[in-house]
Structures are given as structure tokens and as C-alpha cells.
Tab-separated table of C-alpha atoms in Angstrom:
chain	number	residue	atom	x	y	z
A	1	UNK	CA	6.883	17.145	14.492
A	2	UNK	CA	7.630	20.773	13.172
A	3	UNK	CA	5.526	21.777	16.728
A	4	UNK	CA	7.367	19.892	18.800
A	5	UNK	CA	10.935	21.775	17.272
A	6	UNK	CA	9.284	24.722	17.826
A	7	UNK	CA	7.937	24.420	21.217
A	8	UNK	CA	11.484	22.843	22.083
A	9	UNK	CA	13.245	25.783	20.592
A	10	UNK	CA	11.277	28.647	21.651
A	11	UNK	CA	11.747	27.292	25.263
A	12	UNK	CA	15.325	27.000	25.097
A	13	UNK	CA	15.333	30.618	23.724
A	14	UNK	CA	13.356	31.893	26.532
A	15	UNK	CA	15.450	30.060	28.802
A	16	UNK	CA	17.907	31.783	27.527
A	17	UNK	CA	17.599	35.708	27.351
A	18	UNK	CA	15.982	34.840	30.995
A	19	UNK	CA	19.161	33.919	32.025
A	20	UNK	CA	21.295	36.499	30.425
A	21	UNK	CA	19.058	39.290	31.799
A	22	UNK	CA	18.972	37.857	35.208
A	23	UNK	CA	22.722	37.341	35.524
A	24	UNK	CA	24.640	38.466	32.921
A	25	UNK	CA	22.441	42.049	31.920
A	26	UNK	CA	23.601	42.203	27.917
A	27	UNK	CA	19.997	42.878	27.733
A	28	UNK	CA	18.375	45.898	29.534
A	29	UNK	CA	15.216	46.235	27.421
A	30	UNK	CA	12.543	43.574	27.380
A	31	UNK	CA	11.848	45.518	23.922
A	32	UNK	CA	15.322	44.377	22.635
A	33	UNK	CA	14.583	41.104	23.990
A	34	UNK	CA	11.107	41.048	22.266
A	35	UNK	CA	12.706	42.288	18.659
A	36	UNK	CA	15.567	39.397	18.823
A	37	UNK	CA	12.233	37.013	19.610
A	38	UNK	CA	10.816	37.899	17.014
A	39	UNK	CA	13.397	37.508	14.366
A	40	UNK	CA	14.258	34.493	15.420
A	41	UNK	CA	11.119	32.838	15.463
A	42	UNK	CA	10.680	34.209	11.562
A	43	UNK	CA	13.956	33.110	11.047
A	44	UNK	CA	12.733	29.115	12.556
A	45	UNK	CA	9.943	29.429	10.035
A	46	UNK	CA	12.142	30.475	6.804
A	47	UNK	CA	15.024	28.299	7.701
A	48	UNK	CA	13.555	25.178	9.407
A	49	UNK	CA	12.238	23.872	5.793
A	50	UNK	CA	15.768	24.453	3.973
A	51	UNK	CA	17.063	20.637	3.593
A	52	UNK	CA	20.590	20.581	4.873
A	53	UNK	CA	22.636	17.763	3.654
A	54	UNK	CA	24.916	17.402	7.086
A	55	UNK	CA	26.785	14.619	6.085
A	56	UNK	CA	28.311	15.519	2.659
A	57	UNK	CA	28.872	18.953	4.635
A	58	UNK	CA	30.772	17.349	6.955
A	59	UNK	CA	32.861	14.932	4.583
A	60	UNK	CA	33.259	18.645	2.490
A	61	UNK	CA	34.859	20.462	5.883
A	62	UNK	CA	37.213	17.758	6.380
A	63	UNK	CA	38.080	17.536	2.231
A	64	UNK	CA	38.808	21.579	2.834
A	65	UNK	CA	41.332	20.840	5.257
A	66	UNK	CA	42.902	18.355	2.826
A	67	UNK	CA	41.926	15.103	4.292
A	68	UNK	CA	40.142	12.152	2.652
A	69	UNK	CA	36.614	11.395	4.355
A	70	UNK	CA	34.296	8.351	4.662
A	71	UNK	CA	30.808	7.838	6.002
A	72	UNK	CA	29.735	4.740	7.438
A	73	UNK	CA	26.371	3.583	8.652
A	74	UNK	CA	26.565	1.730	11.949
A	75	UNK	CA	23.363	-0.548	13.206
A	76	UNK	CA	23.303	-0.835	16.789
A	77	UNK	CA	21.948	-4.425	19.153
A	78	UNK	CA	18.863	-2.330	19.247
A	79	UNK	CA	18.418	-1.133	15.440
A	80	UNK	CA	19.527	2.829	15.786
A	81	UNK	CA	21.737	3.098	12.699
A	82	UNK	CA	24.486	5.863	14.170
A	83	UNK	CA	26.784	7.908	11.412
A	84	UNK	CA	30.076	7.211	11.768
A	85	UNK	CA	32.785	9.200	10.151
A	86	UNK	CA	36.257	8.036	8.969
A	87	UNK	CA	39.828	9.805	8.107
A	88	UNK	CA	41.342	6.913	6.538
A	89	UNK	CA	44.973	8.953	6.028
A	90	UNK	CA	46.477	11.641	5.631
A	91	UNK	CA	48.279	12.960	2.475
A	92	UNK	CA	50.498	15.066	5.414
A	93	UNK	CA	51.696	11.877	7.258
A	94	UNK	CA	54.821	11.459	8.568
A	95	UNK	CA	57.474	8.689	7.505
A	96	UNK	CA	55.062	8.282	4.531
A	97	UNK	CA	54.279	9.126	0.548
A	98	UNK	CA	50.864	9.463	-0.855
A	99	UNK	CA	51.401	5.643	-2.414
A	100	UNK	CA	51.178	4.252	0.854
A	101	UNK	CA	47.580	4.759	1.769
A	102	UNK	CA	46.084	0.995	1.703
A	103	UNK	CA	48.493	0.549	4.344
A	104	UNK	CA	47.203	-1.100	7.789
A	105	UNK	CA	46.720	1.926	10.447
A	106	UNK	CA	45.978	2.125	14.447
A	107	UNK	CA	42.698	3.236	14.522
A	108	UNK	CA	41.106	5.890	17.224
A	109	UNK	CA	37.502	6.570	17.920
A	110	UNK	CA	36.448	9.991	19.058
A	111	UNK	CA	33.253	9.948	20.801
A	112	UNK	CA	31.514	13.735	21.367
A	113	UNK	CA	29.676	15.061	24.587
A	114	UNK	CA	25.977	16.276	25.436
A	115	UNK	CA	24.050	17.909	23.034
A	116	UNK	CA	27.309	17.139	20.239
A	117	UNK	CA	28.394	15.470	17.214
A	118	UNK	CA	31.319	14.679	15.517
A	119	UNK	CA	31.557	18.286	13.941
A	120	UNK	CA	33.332	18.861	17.660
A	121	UNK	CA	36.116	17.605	16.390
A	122	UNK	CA	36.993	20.081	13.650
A	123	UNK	CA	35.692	23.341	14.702
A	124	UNK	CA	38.995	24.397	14.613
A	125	UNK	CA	42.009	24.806	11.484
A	126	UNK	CA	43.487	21.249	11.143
A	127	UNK	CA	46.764	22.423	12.760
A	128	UNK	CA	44.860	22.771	16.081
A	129	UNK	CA	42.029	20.062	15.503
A	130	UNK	CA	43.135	16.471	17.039
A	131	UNK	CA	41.211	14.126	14.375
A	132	UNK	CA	43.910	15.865	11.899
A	133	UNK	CA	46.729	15.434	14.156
A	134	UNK	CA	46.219	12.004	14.905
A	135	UNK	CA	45.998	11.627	11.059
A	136	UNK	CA	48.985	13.098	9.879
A	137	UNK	CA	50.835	11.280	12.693
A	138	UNK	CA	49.659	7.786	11.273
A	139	UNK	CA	46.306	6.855	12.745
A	140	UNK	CA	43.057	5.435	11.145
A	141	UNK	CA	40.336	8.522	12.844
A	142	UNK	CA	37.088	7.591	13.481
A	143	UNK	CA	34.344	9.818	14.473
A	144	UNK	CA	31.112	8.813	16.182
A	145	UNK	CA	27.948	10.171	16.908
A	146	UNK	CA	25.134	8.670	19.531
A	147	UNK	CA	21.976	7.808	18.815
A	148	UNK	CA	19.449	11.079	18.035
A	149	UNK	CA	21.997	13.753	17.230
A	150	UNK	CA	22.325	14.916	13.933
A	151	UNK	CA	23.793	12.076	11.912
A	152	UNK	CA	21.923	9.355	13.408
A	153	UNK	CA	18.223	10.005	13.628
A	154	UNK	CA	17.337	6.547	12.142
A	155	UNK	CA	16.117	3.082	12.548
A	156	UNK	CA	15.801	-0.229	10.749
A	157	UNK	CA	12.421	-0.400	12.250
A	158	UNK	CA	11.344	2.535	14.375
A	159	UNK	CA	9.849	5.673	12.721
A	160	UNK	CA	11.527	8.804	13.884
A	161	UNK	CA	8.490	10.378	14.580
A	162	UNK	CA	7.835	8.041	17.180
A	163	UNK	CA	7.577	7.985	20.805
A	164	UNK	CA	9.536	4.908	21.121
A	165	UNK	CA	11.925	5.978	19.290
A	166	UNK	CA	13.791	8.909	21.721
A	167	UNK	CA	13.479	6.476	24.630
A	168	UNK	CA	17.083	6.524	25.059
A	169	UNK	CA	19.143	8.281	27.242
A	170	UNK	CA	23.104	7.701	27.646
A	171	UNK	CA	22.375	4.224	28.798
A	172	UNK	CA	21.745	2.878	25.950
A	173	UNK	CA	25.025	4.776	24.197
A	174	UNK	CA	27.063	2.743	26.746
A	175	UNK	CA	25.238	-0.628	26.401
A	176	UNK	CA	24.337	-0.403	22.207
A	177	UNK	CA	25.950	2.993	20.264
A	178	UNK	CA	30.098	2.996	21.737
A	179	UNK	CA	30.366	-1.182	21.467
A	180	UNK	CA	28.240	-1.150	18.078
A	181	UNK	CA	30.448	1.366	16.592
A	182	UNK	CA	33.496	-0.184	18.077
A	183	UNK	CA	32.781	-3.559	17.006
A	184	UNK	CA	31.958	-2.294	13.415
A	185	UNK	CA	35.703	-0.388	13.076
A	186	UNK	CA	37.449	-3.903	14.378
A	187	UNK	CA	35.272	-5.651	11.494
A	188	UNK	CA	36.231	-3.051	8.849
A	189	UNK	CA	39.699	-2.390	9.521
A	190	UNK	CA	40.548	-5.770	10.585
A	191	UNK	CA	42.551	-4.274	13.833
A	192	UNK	CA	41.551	-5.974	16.747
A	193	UNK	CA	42.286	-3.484	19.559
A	194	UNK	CA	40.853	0.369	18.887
A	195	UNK	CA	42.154	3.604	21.083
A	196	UNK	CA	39.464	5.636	22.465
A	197	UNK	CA	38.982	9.597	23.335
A	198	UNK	CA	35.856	10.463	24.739
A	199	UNK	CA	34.728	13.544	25.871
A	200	UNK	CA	32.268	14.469	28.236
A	201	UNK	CA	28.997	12.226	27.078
A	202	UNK	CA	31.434	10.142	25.434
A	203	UNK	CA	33.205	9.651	28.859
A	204	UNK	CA	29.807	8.483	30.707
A	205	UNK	CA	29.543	5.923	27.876
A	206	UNK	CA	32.671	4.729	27.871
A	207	UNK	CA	32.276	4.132	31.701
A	208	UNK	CA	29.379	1.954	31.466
A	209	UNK	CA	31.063	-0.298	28.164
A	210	UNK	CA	34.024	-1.143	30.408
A	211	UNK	CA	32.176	-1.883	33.876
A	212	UNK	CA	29.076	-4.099	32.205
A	213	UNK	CA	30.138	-5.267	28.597
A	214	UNK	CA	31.962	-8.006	28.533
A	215	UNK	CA	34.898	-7.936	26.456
A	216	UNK	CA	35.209	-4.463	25.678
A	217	UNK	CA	38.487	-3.345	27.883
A	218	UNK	CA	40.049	-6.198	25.234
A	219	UNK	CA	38.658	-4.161	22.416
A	220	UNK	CA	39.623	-1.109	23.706
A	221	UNK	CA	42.456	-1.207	25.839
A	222	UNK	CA	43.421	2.321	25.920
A	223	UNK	CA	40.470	4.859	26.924
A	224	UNK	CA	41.625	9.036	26.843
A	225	UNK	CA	38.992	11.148	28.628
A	226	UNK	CA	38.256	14.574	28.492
A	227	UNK	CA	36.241	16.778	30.864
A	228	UNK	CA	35.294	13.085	31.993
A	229	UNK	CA	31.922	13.003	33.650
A	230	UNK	CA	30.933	10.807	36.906
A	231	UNK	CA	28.963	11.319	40.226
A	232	UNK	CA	28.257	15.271	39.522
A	233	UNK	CA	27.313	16.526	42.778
A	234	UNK	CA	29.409	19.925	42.517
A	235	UNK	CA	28.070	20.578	38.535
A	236	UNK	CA	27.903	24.616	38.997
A	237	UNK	CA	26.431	24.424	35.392
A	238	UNK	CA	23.174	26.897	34.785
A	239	UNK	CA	21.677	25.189	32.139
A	240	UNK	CA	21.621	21.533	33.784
A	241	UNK	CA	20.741	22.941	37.418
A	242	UNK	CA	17.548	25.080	36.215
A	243	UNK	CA	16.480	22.112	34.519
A	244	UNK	CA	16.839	20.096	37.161
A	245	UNK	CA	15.700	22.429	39.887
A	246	UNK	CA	12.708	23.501	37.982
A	247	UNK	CA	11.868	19.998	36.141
A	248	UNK	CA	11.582	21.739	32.811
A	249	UNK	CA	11.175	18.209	31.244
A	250	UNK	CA	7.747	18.276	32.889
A	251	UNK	CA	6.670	21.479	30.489
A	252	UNK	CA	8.247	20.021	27.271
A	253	UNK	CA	6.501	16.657	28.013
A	254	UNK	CA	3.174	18.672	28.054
A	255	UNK	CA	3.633	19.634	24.222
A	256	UNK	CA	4.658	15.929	23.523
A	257	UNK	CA	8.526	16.748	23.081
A	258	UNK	CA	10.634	14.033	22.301
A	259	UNK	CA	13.720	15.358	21.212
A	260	UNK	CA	15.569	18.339	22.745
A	261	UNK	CA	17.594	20.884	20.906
A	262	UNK	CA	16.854	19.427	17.936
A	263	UNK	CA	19.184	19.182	14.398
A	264	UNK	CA	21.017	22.255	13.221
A	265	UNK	CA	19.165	22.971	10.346
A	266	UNK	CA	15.889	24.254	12.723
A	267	UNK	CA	18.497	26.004	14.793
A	268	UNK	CA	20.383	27.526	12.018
A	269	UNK	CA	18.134	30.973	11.646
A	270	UNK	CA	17.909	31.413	15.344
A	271	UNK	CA	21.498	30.501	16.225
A	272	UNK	CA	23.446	32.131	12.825
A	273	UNK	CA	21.828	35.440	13.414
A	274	UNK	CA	22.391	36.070	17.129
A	275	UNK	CA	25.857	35.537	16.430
A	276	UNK	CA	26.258	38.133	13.701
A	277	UNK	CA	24.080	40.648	15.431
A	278	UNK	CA	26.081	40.218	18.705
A	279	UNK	CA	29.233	37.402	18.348
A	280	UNK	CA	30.053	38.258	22.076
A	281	UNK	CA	26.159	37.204	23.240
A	282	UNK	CA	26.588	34.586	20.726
A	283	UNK	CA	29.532	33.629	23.320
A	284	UNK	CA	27.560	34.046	26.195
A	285	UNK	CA	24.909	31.198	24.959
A	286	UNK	CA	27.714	28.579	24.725
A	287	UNK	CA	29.029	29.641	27.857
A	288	UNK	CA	25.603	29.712	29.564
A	289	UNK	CA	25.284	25.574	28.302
A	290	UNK	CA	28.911	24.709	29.041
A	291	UNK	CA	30.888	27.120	31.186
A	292	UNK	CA	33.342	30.079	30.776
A	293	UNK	CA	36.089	29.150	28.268
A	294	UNK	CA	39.109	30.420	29.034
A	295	UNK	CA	39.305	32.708	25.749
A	296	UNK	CA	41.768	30.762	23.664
A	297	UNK	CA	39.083	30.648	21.652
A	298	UNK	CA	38.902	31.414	17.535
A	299	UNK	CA	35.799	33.770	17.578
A	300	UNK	CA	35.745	33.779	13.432
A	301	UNK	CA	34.833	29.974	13.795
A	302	UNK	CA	31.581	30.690	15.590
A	303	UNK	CA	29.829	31.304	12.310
A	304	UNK	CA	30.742	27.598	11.681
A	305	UNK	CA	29.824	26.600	15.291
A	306	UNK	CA	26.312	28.434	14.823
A	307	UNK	CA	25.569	26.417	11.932
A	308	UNK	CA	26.498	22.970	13.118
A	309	UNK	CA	25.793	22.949	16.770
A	310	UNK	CA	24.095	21.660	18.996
A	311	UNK	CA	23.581	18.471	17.663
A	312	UNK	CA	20.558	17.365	19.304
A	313	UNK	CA	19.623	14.854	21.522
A	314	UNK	CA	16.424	12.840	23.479
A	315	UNK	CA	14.402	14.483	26.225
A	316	UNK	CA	14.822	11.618	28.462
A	317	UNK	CA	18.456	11.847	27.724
A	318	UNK	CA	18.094	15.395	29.465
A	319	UNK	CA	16.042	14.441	31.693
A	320	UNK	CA	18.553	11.211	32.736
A	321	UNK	CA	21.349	13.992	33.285
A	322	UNK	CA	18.894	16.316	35.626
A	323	UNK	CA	18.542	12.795	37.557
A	324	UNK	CA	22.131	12.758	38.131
A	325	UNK	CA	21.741	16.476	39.536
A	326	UNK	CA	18.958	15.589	42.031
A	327	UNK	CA	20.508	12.380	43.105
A	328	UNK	CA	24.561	13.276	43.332
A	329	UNK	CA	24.634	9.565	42.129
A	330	UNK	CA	26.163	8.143	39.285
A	331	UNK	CA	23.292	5.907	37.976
A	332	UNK	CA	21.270	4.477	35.680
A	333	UNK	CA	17.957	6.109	34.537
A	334	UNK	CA	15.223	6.084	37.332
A	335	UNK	CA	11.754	5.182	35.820
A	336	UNK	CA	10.247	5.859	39.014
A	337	UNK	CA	9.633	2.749	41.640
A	338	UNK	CA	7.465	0.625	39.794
A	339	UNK	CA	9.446	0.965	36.511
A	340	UNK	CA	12.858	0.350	38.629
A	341	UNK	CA	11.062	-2.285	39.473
A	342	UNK	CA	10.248	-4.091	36.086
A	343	UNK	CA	13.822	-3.174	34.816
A	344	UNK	CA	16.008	-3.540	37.414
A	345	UNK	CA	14.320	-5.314	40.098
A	346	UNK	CA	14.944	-2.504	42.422
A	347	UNK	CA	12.979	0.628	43.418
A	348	UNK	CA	16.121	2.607	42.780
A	349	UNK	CA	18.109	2.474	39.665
A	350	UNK	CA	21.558	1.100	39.949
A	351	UNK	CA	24.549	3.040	40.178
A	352	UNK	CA	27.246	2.640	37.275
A	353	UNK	CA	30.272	1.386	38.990
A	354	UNK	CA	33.319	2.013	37.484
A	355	UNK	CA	35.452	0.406	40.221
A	356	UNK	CA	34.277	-2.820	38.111
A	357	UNK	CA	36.060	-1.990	35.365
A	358	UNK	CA	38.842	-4.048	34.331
A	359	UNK	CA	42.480	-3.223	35.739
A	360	UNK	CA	44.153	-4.125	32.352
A	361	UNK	CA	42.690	-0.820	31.009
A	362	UNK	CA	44.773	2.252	30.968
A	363	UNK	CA	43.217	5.499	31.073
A	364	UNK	CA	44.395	9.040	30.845
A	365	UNK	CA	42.271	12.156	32.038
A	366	UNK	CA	42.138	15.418	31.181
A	367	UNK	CA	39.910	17.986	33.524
A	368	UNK	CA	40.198	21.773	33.575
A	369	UNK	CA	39.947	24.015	37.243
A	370	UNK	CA	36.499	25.939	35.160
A	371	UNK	CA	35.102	22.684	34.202
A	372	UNK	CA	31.191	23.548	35.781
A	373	UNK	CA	30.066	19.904	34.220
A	374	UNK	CA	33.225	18.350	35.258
A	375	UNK	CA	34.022	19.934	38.750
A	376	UNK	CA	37.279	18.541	39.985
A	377	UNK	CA	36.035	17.335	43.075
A	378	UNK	CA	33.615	15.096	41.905
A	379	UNK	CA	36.856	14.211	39.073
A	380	UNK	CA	38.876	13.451	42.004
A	381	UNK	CA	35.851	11.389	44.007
A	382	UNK	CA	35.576	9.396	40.094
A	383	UNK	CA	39.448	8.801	40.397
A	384	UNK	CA	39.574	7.359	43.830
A	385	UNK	CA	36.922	4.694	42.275
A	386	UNK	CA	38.913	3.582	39.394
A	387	UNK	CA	41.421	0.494	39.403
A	388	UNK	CA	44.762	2.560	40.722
A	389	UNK	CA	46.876	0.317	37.982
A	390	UNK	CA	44.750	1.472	35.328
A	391	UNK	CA	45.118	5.429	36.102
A	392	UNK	CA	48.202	6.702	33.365
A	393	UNK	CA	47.858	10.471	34.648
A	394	UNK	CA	45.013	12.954	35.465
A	395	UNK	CA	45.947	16.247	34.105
A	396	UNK	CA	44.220	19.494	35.842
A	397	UNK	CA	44.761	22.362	33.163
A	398	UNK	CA	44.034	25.312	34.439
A	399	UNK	CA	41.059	28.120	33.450
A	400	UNK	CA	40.263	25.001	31.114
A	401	UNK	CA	36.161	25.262	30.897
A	402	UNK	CA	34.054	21.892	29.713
A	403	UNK	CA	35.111	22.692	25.485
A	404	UNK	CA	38.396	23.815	25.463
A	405	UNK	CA	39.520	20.308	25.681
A	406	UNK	CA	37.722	20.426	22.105
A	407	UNK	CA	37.641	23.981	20.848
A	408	UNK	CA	40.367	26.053	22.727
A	409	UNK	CA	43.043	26.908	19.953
A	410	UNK	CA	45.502	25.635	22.589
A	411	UNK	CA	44.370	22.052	23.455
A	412	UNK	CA	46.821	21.112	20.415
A	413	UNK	CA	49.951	22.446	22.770
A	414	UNK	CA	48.467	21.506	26.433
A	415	UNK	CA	46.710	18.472	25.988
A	416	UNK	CA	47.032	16.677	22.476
A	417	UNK	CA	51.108	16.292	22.457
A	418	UNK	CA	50.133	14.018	25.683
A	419	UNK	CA	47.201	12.107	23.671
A	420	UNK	CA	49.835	11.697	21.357
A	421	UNK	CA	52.651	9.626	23.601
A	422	UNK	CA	49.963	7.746	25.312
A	423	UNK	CA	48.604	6.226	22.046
A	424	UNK	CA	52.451	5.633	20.557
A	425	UNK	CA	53.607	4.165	23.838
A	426	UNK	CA	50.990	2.277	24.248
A	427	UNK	CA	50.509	0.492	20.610
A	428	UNK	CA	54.269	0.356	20.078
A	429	UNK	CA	54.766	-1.629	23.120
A	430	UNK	CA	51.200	-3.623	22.069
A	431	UNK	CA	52.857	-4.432	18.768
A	432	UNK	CA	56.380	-5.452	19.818
């Protein structure tokens, strides 16, 4: 297991300083390159053994910011048991005193992207972060994470060491993870209708819930995407295209990889340290992922984002996105023509059509003109398919890159005010 981190790391590394010699030149000596090697594979070693306890972490960032926490265990269909984080209210909310808190709320699920967790939500001071926001302006927040990222690597059944267990890929987080953890708020809360914001991954998802689960637009009637995710025939992203182009998957199946980019804690050492030796390289690996930002970014935070991120996910869930590359189709996974075969009954996989998803829903989209996951063509093309009565607004912001709709320190004046109207407009009218 500790190999397979390794291998999975070191790769990604490599991958890496390639890149950034090739294209961006911060580093002009292979000695330099060599040295940071080095100390980061020491630093794997010293740091990959350290238990991390992410989830009272977590519930301890959100208690800093003066918010109440929860942590609930979700069991999916297909066993997964997801982490699933809660702001139940805020002591800040409007119209409100602190004796009020057992009162009913809305509540909102915020689903991360690729490679993410929940932590996405509050990389930022609570002023600027939207799980707060929505808090203090009366909401119940959820937070989810998918199967295999840090807060939900476990099974009722399956041993996380096993093969059969990373056999997922966003499939599955569309068909088991976003209606298990959506069923499981209705259940607690007792609300029967649940707003949605998903970015990126979370958008895929939330495409395949409404078009092929019955019964979820009544659940979740109200669906906000960000940097939301489709057909991606235009992706200009370098870390998705060299996979794809160069089948990486192929070399980390050869060291029996399961799980790519694996928890924070392994990362920590190698992550933690580039950014204090060189915060502006440190920059240039989230940007080399995800795309240029547009700089309305709070570089002091990226100690915090070092430590927490990526948050890990399964090769073939990788390896399902490089698919979508190849193919400029929007489908399901392709196990190759005879394993179409057995589980579709097709030698191609089918596509995800979101034209089939129900007309009652309303959605709202947010894409940015820098997006290199999220290019607006293919935005536009994944517009055009959707039912034209469901469609509230798509919002181009401009320089906006794939996570400023999460991280920029000015989402909470562009794009979260607007969140904000569509949820009140919509459940005030639901409840009246």
C-alpha cells in the first residue's frame, strides 16, 4: 500500500517539474530539480507515517471561524460509507438569536470537484467562503465528499486495500454517493426538497442523478453549478491531456496503483515544503492541475491548501476522465468492447444525456472565459442540451479559471450574492 503512494506520488512529481521545465522554465538546473527530489521524497518517508486526524481538523477549521460542525457517516446502495459534513447554524444569522438554533432550516449540499473534498469550501476567511454565507443567511450547509477522497476511504464490506474497492469512477458518484448523501440529509433533517451547488466533479454527478435516478429532480429541485463539466472536447488542461495523450494510467497500473493522488497526509511533506521554499511554484502546481487563476487569490492560505489538498481519488476515476478526452463524448466508463458488452449491452459505453433530465428542475451556471476544464464552448454545446425551461441564467465571469468559483477572494461579490437570490427565490416561492 505505502508502494503504491509512493510510486503514485513520485510520478505525479516527475510529471510535474517535467512540465514546469518544459513550459514554464522556474527550473533551469536539473541539479535544482534533483535537490527538490530529493527532499521531497525524505520528506514522503518522515511524513507519510504521521496519523492525521482529517476530520476533527476539519470540524476544528470551521469551529475557528465560529461555526458549529457535525460529521456524519453516509452508507451508499453499494456500501462506500462517504463523510459528510454539516453547519447546522450560525451564531451570525440574520433575523435570529443564539436561542433559536433547533429551529427547522433549508438545507444546501455542496458537492467538490476532481481530485477535492469538502475542505474546498473553506479555504478561504468565512466572510469570503460560501458554506459560511449560506449559514449566516439561514441555511442548514452540508458538505459532501465522493467515494475515495479523504473522508471516505471506507466500506461496510470491502477492505481498502483492495482492488475492488477503487473500481469506481464518477459513475458511481452519480448513481450511489450524490443520491445516498441526499437521501440521508432529507431523512435527518426531515426537509423534503434539498438545494444543490456542485462544482466541477460535483457537476458531472449531479448530471447523471437527474437524467437516470428516478425521483431525484423532486429531491432536489434546485441544482447551482460551477465550472460545470460536460462533453469536454476543447479541455486545454495540461494535466488531463498528457494523461490522456500519453495513457499514463497504463504505467501506474504496472506498479498495481489503485488510487491516485492519494490522502493529504502522504502529500503533506512533499506539497508543504515546495510551497515555503517557492509559494509562487507552489502556484504554478495548482495552476498546472486546474488552470491560471485570475490572481484574486489569498496566497497566505496556501499553507492551508498544501496541507489539505488534493484529496485523492481512484485511478479508474482518472482514467474515466482521460476517456472523456479521447472520445469528446460525454459518457459512461468504456471497459473496452467485451466489458461494454456485459454492462451495457453495447460495444460502446453510453453517453450521459442530460437532455433527459427533468424540465421542472431549475439550474443556474456559473463558467469563467480561463476555465481550461470547463471551456465555454463545450459549456455552451452542454447548454443547448438542457431543458430551455429549466436554464435560470449562465453566467460567463471573466479571467475566472476552474477554482476561483471556490477559492478566488472575489467569488463572494461576483458569484455568491447570485447563489444567494436563486436559493431565497426559489424556497420562498416553494414554501408559500
Amino acid at each position: 500500500m505505502k508502494f503504491n503512494y509512493l510510486i503514485s506520488i513520485l510520478f505525479f512529481t516527475i510529471i510535474n517539474y517535467c512540465s514546469f521545465v518544459n513550459s514554464i522554465g522556474i527550473f533551469k538546473d536539473i541539479d535544482i530539480i534533483y535537490d527538490h527530489l530529493k527532499n521531497d521524497i525524505k520528506e514522503i518517508f518522515i511524513d507519510g507515517i504521521t496519523p492525521v486526524n482529517h476530520v476533527q481538523y476539519f470540524i476544528e477549521t470551521v469551529n475557528f471561524n465560529g461555526y458549529p460542525c457535525e460529521h456524519h457517516s453516509v452508507t451508499t446502495e453499494d456500501g462506500y460509507i462517504l463523510g459528510v459534513f454539516r453547519i447546522p447554524y450560525s451564531y451570525n444569522e440574520n433575523n435570529s438569536n443564539n436561542n433559536n438554533n433547533n429551529k427547522t432550516r433549508q438545507p444546501i449540499l455542496l458537492q467538490h470537484g476532481l481530485l477535492d473534498s469538502s475542505i474546498t469550501w473553506i479555504v478561504n476567511n468565512a466572510n469570503q467562503s460560501l458554506p459560511f454565507i449560506l449559514s449566516d443567511m439561514g441555511y442548514d450547509v452540508w458538505m459532501g465528499n465522493n467515494r475515495g477522497n479523504t473522508y471516505s476511504i471506507n466500506h461496510t464490506r470491502l477492505d481498502v486495500k483492495s482492488r475492488e474497492f477503487w473500481e469506481f469512477s464518477f459513475d458511481d458518484m452519480g448513481w450511489y454517493d450524490l443520491p445516498s448523501m441526499v437521501d440521508y440529509i432529507i431523512d435527518t433533517t426531515g426537509v423534503q426538497e434539498v438545494g444543490y451547488v456542485g462544482h466541477s466533479e460535483g457537476t458531472m454527478q449531479a448530471w447523471i442523478s437527474y437524467s437516470e435516478i428516478k425521483g431525484f429532480d423532486k429531491k432536489v429541485p434546485i441544482y447551482i453549478g460551477l465550472g460545470p463539466v460536460g462533453n469536454v472536447s476543447h479541455i486545454t488542461n495540461v494535466a488531463l491531456k498528457t494523461m490522456a495523450t500519453y495513457r499514463v494510467d497504463d504505467i501506474f497500473r504496472i506498479f498495481g496503483t489503485k488510487q491516485f493522488l492519494p490522502s493529504p497526509k502522504l502529500l503533506r511533506g512533499l506539497f508543504i515544503s515546495f510551497c515555503i521554499d517557492c509559494p509562487l511554484c507552489c502556484e504554478d502546481v495548482v495552476e498546472w492541475l486546474c488552470g491560471p487563476h485570475k490572481g484574486a487569490f489569498n496566497q497566505s492560505r496556501m499553507p492551508f491548501v498544501s496541507g489539505n489538498e488534493p484529496g485523492g481519488t481512484s485511478l479508474r476515476n482518472m482514467v474515466h476522465f482521460t476517456q472523456l478526452v479521447n472520445s469528446k463524448r460525454f459518457q459512461h466508463y468504456d471497459y473496452g468492447v467485451i466489458g461494454n458488452l456485459l454492462h451495457y449491452g453495447h460495444e460502446k459505453p453510453p453517453l450521459i444525456n442530460v437532455e433527459n433530465i427533468p424540465p421542472t428542475v431549475k439550474i443556474a451556471l456559473f463558467s469563467g472565459t480561463k476555465d481550461e476544464l470547463a471551456d465555454t464552448i463545450d459549456v455552451k454545446q452542454l447548454v443547448s442540451l438542457l431543458p430551455q425551461q429549466s436554464v435560470l441564467s449562465w453566467d460567463i465571469i471573466e479571467s475566472y479559471a476552474h477554482l476561483d468559483y471556490v477559492w478566488a477572494i472575489d467569488a463572494h461579490i461576483l458569484i455568491y450574492p447570485k447563489i444567494l437570490n436563486y436559493f431565497n427565490d426559489f424556497f420562498n416561492q416553494s414554501q408559500s
